[in-house]
GROMACS .gro file of C-alpha atoms in nm:
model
  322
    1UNK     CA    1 -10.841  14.700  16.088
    2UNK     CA    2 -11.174  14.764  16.012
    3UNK     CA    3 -11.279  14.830  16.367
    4UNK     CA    4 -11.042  15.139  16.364
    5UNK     CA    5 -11.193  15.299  16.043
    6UNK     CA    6 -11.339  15.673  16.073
    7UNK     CA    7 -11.208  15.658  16.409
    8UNK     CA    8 -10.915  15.904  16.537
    9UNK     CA    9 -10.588  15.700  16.702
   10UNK     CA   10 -10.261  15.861  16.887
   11UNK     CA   11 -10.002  15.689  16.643
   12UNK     CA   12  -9.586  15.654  16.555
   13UNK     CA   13  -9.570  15.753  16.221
   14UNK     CA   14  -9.196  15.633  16.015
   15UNK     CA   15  -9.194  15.886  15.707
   16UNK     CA   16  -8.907  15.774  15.388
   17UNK     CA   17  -8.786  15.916  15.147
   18UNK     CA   18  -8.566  15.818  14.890
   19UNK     CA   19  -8.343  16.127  14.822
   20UNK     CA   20  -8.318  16.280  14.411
   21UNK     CA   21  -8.514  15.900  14.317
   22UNK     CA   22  -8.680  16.109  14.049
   23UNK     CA   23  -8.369  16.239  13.925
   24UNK     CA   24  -8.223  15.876  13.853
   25UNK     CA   25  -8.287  15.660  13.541
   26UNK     CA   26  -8.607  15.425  13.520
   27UNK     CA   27  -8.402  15.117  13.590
   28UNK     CA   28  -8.197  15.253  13.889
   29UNK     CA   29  -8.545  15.347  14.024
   30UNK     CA   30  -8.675  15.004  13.997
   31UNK     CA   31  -8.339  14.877  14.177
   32UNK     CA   32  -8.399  15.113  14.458
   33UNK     CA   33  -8.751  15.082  14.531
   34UNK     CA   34  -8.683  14.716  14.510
   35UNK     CA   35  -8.396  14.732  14.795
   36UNK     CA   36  -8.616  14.978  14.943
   37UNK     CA   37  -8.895  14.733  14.994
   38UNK     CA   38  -8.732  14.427  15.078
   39UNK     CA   39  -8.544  14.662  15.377
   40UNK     CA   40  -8.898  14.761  15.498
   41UNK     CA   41  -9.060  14.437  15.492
   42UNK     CA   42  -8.774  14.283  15.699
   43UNK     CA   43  -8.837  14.596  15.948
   44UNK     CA   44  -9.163  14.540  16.006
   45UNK     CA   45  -9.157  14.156  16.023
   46UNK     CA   46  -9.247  14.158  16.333
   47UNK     CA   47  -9.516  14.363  16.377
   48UNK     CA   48  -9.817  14.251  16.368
   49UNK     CA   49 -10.059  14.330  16.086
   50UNK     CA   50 -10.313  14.476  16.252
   51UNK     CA   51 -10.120  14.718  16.399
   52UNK     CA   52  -9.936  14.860  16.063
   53UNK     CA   53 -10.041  15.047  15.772
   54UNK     CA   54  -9.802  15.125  15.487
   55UNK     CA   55  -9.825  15.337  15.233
   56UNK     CA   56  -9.664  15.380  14.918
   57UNK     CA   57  -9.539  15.744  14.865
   58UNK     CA   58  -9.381  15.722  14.553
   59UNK     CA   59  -9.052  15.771  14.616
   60UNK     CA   60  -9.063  15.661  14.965
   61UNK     CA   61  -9.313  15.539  15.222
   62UNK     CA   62  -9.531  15.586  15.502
   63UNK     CA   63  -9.534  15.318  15.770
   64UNK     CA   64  -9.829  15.367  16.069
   65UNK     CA   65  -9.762  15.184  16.361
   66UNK     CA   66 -10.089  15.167  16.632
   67UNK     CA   67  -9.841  14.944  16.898
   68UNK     CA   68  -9.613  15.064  17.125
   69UNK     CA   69  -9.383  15.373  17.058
   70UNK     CA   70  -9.056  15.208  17.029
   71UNK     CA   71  -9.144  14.995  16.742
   72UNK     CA   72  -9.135  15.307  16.521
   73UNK     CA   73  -8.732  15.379  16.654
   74UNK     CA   74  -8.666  14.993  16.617
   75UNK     CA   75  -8.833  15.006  16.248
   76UNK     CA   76  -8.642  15.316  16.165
   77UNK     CA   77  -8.278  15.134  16.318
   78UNK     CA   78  -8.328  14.890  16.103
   79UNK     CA   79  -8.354  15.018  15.783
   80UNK     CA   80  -8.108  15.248  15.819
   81UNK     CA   81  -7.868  14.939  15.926
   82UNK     CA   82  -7.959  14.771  15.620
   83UNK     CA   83  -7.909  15.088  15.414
   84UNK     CA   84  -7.553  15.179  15.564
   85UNK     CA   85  -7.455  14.790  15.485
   86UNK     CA   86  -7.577  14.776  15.117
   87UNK     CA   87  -7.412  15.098  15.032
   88UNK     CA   88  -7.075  14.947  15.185
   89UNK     CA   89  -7.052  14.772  14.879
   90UNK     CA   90  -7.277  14.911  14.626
   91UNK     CA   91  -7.180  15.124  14.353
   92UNK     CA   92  -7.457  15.369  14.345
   93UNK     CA   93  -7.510  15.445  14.730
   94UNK     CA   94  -7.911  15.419  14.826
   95UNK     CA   95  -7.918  15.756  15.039
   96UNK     CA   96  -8.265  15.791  15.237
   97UNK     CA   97  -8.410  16.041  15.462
   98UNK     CA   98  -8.616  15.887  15.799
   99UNK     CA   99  -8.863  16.086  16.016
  100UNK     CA  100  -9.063  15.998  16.293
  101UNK     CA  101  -9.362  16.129  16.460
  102UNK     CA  102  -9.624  16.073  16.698
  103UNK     CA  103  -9.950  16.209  16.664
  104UNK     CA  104 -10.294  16.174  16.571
  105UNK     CA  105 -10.436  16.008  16.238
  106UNK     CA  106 -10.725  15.866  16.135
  107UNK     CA  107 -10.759  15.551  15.911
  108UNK     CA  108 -10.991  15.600  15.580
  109UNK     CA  109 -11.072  15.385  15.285
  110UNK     CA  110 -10.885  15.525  14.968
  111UNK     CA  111 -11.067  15.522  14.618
  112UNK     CA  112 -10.943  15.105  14.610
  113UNK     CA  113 -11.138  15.073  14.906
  114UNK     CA  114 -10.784  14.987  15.124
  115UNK     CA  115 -10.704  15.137  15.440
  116UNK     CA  116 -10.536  15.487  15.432
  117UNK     CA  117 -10.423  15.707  15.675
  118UNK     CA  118 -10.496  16.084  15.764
  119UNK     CA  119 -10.440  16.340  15.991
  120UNK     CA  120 -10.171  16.579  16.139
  121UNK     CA  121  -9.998  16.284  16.268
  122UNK     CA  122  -9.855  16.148  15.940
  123UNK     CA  123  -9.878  16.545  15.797
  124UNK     CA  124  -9.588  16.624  16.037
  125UNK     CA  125  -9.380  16.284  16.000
  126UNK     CA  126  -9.356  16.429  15.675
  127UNK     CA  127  -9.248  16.772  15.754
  128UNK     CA  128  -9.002  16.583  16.010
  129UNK     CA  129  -8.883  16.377  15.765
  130UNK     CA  130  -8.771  16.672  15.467
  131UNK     CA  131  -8.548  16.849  15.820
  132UNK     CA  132  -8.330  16.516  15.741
  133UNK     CA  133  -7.984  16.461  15.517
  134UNK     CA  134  -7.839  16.183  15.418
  135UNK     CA  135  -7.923  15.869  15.621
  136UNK     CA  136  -8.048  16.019  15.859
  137UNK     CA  137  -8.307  15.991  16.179
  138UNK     CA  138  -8.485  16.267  16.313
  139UNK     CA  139  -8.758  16.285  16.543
  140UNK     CA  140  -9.038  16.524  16.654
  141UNK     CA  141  -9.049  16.641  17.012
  142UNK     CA  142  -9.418  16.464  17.106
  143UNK     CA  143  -9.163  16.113  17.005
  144UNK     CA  144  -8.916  16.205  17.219
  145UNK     CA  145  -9.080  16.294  17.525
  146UNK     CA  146  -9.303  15.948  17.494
  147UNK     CA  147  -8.992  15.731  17.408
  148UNK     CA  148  -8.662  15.904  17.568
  149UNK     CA  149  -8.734  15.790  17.948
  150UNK     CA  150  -8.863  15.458  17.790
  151UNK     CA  151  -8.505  15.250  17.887
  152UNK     CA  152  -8.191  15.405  17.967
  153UNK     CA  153  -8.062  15.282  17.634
  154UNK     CA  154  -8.285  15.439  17.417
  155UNK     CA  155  -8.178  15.738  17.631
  156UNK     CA  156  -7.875  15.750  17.486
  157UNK     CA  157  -8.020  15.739  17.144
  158UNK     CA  158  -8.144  16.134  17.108
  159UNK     CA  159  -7.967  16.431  17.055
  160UNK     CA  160  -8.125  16.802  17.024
  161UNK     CA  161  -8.112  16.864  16.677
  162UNK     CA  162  -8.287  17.244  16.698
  163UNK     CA  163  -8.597  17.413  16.603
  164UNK     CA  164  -8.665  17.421  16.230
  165UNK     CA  165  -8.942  17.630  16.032
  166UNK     CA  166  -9.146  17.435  15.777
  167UNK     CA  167  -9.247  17.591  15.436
  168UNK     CA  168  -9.589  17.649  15.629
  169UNK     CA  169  -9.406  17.876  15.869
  170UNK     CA  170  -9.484  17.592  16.155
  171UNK     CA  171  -9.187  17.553  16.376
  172UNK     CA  172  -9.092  17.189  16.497
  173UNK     CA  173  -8.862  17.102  16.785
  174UNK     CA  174  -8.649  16.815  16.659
  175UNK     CA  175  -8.423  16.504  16.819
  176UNK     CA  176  -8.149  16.324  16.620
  177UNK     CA  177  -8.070  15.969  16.601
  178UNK     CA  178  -7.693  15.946  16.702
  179UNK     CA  179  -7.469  15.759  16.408
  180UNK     CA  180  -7.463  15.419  16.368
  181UNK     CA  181  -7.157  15.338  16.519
  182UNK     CA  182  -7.287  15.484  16.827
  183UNK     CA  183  -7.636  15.281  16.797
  184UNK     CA  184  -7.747  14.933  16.916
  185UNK     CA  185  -7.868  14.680  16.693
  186UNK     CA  186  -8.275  14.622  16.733
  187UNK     CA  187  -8.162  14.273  16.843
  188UNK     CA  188  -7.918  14.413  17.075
  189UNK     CA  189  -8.149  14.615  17.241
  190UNK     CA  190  -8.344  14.323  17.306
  191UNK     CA  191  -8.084  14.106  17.523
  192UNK     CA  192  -7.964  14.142  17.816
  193UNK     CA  193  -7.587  14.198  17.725
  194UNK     CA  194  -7.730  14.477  17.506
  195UNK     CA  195  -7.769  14.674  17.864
  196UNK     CA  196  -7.376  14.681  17.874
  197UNK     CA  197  -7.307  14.782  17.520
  198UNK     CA  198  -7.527  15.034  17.545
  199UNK     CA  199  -7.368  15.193  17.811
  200UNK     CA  200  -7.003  15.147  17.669
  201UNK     CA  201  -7.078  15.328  17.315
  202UNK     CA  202  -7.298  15.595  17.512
  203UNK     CA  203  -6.927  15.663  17.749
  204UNK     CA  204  -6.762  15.660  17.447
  205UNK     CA  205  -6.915  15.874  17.271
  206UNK     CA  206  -6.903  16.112  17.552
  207UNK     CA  207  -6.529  16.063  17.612
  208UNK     CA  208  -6.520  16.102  17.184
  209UNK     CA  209  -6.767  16.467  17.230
  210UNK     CA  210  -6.516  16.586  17.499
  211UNK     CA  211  -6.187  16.506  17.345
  212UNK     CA  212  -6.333  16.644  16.994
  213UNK     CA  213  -6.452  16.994  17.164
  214UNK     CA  214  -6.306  17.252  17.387
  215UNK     CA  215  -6.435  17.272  17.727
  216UNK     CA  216  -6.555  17.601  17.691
  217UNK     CA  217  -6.633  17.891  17.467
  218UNK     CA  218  -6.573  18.240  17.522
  219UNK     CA  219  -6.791  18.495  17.355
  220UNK     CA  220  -6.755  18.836  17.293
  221UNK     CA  221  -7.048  19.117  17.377
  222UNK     CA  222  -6.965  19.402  17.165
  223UNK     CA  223  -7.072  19.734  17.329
  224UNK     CA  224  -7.190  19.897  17.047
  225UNK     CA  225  -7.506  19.721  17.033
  226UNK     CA  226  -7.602  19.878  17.391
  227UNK     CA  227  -7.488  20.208  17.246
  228UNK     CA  228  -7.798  20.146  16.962
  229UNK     CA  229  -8.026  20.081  17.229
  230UNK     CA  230  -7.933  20.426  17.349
  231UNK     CA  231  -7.922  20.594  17.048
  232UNK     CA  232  -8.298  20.411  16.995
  233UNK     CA  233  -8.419  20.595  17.352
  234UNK     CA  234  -8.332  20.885  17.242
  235UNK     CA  235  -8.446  20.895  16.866
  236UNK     CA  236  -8.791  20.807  17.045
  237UNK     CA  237  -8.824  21.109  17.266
  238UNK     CA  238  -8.720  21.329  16.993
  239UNK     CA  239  -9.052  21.173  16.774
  240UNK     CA  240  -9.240  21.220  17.126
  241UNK     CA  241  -9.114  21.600  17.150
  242UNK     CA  242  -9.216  21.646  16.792
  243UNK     CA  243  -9.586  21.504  16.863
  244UNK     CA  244  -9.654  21.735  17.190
  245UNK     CA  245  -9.552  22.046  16.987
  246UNK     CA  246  -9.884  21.997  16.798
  247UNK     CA  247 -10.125  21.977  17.080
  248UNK     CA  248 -10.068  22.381  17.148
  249UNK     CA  249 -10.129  22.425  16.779
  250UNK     CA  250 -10.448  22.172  16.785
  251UNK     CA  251 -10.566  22.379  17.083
  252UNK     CA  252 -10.530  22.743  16.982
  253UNK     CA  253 -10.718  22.645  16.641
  254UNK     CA  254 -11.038  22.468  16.840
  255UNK     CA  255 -11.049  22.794  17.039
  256UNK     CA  256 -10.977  23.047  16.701
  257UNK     CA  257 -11.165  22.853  16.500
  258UNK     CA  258 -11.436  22.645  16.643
  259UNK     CA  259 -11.349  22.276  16.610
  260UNK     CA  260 -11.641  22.085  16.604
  261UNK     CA  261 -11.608  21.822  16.912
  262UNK     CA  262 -11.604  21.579  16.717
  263UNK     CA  263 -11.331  21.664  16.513
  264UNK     CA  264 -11.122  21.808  16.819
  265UNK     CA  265 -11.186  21.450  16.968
  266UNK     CA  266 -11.063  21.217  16.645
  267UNK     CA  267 -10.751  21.474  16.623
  268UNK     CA  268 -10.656  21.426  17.015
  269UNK     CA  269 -10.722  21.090  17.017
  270UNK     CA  270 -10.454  20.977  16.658
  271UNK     CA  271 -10.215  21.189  16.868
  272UNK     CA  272 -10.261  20.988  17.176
  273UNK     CA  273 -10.241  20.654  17.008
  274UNK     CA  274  -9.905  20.786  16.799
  275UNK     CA  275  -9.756  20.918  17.170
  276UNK     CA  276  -9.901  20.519  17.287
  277UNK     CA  277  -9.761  20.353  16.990
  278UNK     CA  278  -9.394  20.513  17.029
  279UNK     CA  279  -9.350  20.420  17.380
  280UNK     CA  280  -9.462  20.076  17.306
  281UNK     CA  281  -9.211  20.042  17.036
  282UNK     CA  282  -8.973  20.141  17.309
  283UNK     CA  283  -9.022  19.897  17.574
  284UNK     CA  284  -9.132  19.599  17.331
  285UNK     CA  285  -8.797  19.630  17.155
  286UNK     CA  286  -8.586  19.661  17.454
  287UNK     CA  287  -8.768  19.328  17.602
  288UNK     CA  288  -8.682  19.165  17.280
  289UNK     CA  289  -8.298  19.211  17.320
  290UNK     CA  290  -8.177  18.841  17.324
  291UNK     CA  291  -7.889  18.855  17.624
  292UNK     CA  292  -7.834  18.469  17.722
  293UNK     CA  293  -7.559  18.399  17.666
  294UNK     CA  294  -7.559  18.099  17.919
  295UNK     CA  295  -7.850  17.914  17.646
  296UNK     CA  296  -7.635  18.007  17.317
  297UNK     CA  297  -7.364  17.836  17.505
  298UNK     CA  298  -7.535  17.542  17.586
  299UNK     CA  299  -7.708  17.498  17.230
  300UNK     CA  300  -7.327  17.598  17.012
  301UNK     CA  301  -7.198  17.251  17.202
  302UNK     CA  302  -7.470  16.971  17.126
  303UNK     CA  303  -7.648  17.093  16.877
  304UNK     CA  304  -7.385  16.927  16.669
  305UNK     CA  305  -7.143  16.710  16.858
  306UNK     CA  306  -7.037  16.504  16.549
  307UNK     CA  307  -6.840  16.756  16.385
  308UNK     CA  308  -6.418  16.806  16.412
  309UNK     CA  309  -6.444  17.177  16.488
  310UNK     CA  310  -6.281  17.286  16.814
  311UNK     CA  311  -6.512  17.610  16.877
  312UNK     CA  312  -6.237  17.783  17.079
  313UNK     CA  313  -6.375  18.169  17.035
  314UNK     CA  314  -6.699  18.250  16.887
  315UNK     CA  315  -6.825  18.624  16.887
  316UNK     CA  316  -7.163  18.659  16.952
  317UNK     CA  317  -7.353  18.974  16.791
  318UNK     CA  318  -7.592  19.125  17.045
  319UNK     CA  319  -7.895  19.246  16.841
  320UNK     CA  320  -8.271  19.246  16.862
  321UNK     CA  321  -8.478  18.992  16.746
  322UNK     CA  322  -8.687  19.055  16.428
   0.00000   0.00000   0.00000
C-alpha cells in the first residue's frame, strides 16, 4: 500500500450507512455495528488486501477498492443479501443505505499514521450514498458507464434512477440496483448456469414491468400556457414602446439644453442595454419552454418500474423552466 501513498488512483468507492444508528440505544448500536462488520468482512473476503481500504465512518463505512470495477457491485450484493436475510428474522430490522462510485482518490496517512483515503472519488460515494432509502443500491453515472456493458448480466442489474441535487447544489445522474429478487447471487454470477438465471429473472421482470403498467400514457397540453407565452410577447413590446418614447424627450433636451456628450452618451447607451435586455428576456424564455413530451414519457415509465400504479392519464403542465 505504501507504494500508492500521495499518489492519485481512478477507484470504486462502496459508501454505508447505517440509517437513524444514532437515534438507537448504546447496546442496539453495538449489535448493529457488530452485524454490520461481520457482513463486510465476509464481502470483502476475497479481495485482496492490497487492493482495499476501509474506513470506519461511524455509523457506517467506507470501503476503497483499487481492482477491477465489479468488485465494488459484487461487495455491495453481498451485504445487502446478508442484510435482507438477517432482518427476515430479526426483531429490530438492520436498514442500510449503499452507494457506489467511481472516481478519483488519493491515499494519505491519517494522524495514526494508517492509510486513509481522499479525494472527490469517495466525496461523491457519499453524496451517492444519502440519494438512497432503505436497503438500497444506487450508483453514480461514471459506475455505470464502466460496469453496465461489463457482462450481459450485470446489464440487467441498472435501472435509471434520475438526476438528484446535492445540498452543494451539484447534480448527480444516478442508476439503481434492481430488488433482490430480481438479482443474482455474487456466486451465481460467477458460474456458468448463472448465465441462464440471469436471463430468466431479467424476462421476468420485464414480463412483471409490462403486466404492472399500461402500455401507454396519454398527456394532456393545456392551451393556456401558449396563451401566456402570448400574453408575455406582448407585455414586452408594450415595455419596448414605453422605452422609445424617451429617446424624443432625451433628444429635444441635448439640443434645448446642452447635454454634455458624455452625459448624452451614458443616457443612450442604459436605454439601449434596457431595449437589449427586454428582447433577450423574450427569446431566452421562449427557448426555455420545456415541450418533450416524447422524454417525460419515456422517464414517467422506468424511472420507477417497481411500483403498483397503472399511470393510465397523467396531465402534463406546460410551463417554463425556472
Amino acid at each position: 500500500m505504501t507504494d500508492r501513498l500521495n499518489k492519485t488512483s481512478i477507484c470504486s468507492i462502496v459508501f454505508l450507512d447505517i440509517i437513524d444508528h444514532s437515534k438507537k440505544a448504546v447496546s442496539e448500536q453495538i449489535d448493529d455495528k457488530t452485524l454490520f462488520n461481520v457482513l463486510i468482512n465476509e464481502a470483502i473476503k476475497n479481495v485482496a488486501q492490497n487492493d482495499r481500504i476501509i474506513l470506519d465512518t461511524g455509523d457506517g463505512a467506507a470501503i476503497t477498492l483499487m481492482g477491477a470495477p465489479e468488485e465494488a457491485l459484487f461487495v455491495a450484493l453481498t451485504i445487502r443479501d446478508g442484510v435482507l436475510e438477517h432482518n427476515k428474522t430479526a426483531e429490530t430490522p438492520l436498514l442500510v443505505r449503499i452507494g457506489i462510485n467511481l472516481g478519483s482518490v488519493r491515499v494519505v496517512k491519517d494522524i495514526n499514521d494508517r492509510p486513509n483515503i481522499i479525494g472527490d472519488g469517495i466525496n461523491v460515494a457519499q453524496r451517492i450514498m444519502s440519494f438512497a432509502s432503505e436497503n438500497q443500491i444506487l450508483v453514480s453515472r461514471s459506475y455505470y458507464e464502466v460496469t453496465a456493458r461489463l457482462t450481459k448480466e450485470i446489464t440487467s442489474m441498472f435501472l435509471y434512477f434520475g438526476v438528484k441535487q446535492d445540498k452543494h447544489v451539484r447534480e448527480h445522474e444516478v442508476y439503481s440496483i434492481v430488488p433482490k429478487e430480481d438479482v443474482l447471487t455474487t456466486t451465481e454470477l460467477l458460474t456458468t448456469s448463472g448465465a441462464n438465471k440471469a436471463t430468466d429473472k431479467a424476462n421476468l421482470r420485464q414480463q412483471k414491468y409490462q403486466n404492472g403498467h399500461a402500455k401507454t400514457v396519454t398527456f394532456t397540453l393545456p392551451s393556456f400556457n401558449f396563451a401566456s407565452i402570448k400574453e408575455s410577447t406582448q407585455a414586452y413590446f408594450q415595455q419596448l414602446k414605453l422605452v422609445t418614447k424617451w429617446l424624443p424627450l432625451i433628444s429635444y433636451r441635448a439640443l434645448t439644453q446642452r447635454f454634455k456628450p458624455v452625459q448624452l452618451l451614458i443616457a443612450s447607451s442604459i436605454l439601449l442595454l434596457i431595449i437589449v435586455l427586454l428582447w433577450f428576456k423574450l427569446f431566452y424564455d421562449e427557448d426555455r419552454i420545456n415541450l418533450n413530451a416524447s422524454k417525460i414519457l419515456v422517464e414517467s415509465e422506468i424511472l420507477n418500474p417497481e411500483t403498483n400504479v397503472n399511470p393510465v392519464e397523467t396531465n402534463l403542465s406546460v410551463k417554463a423552466l425556472p
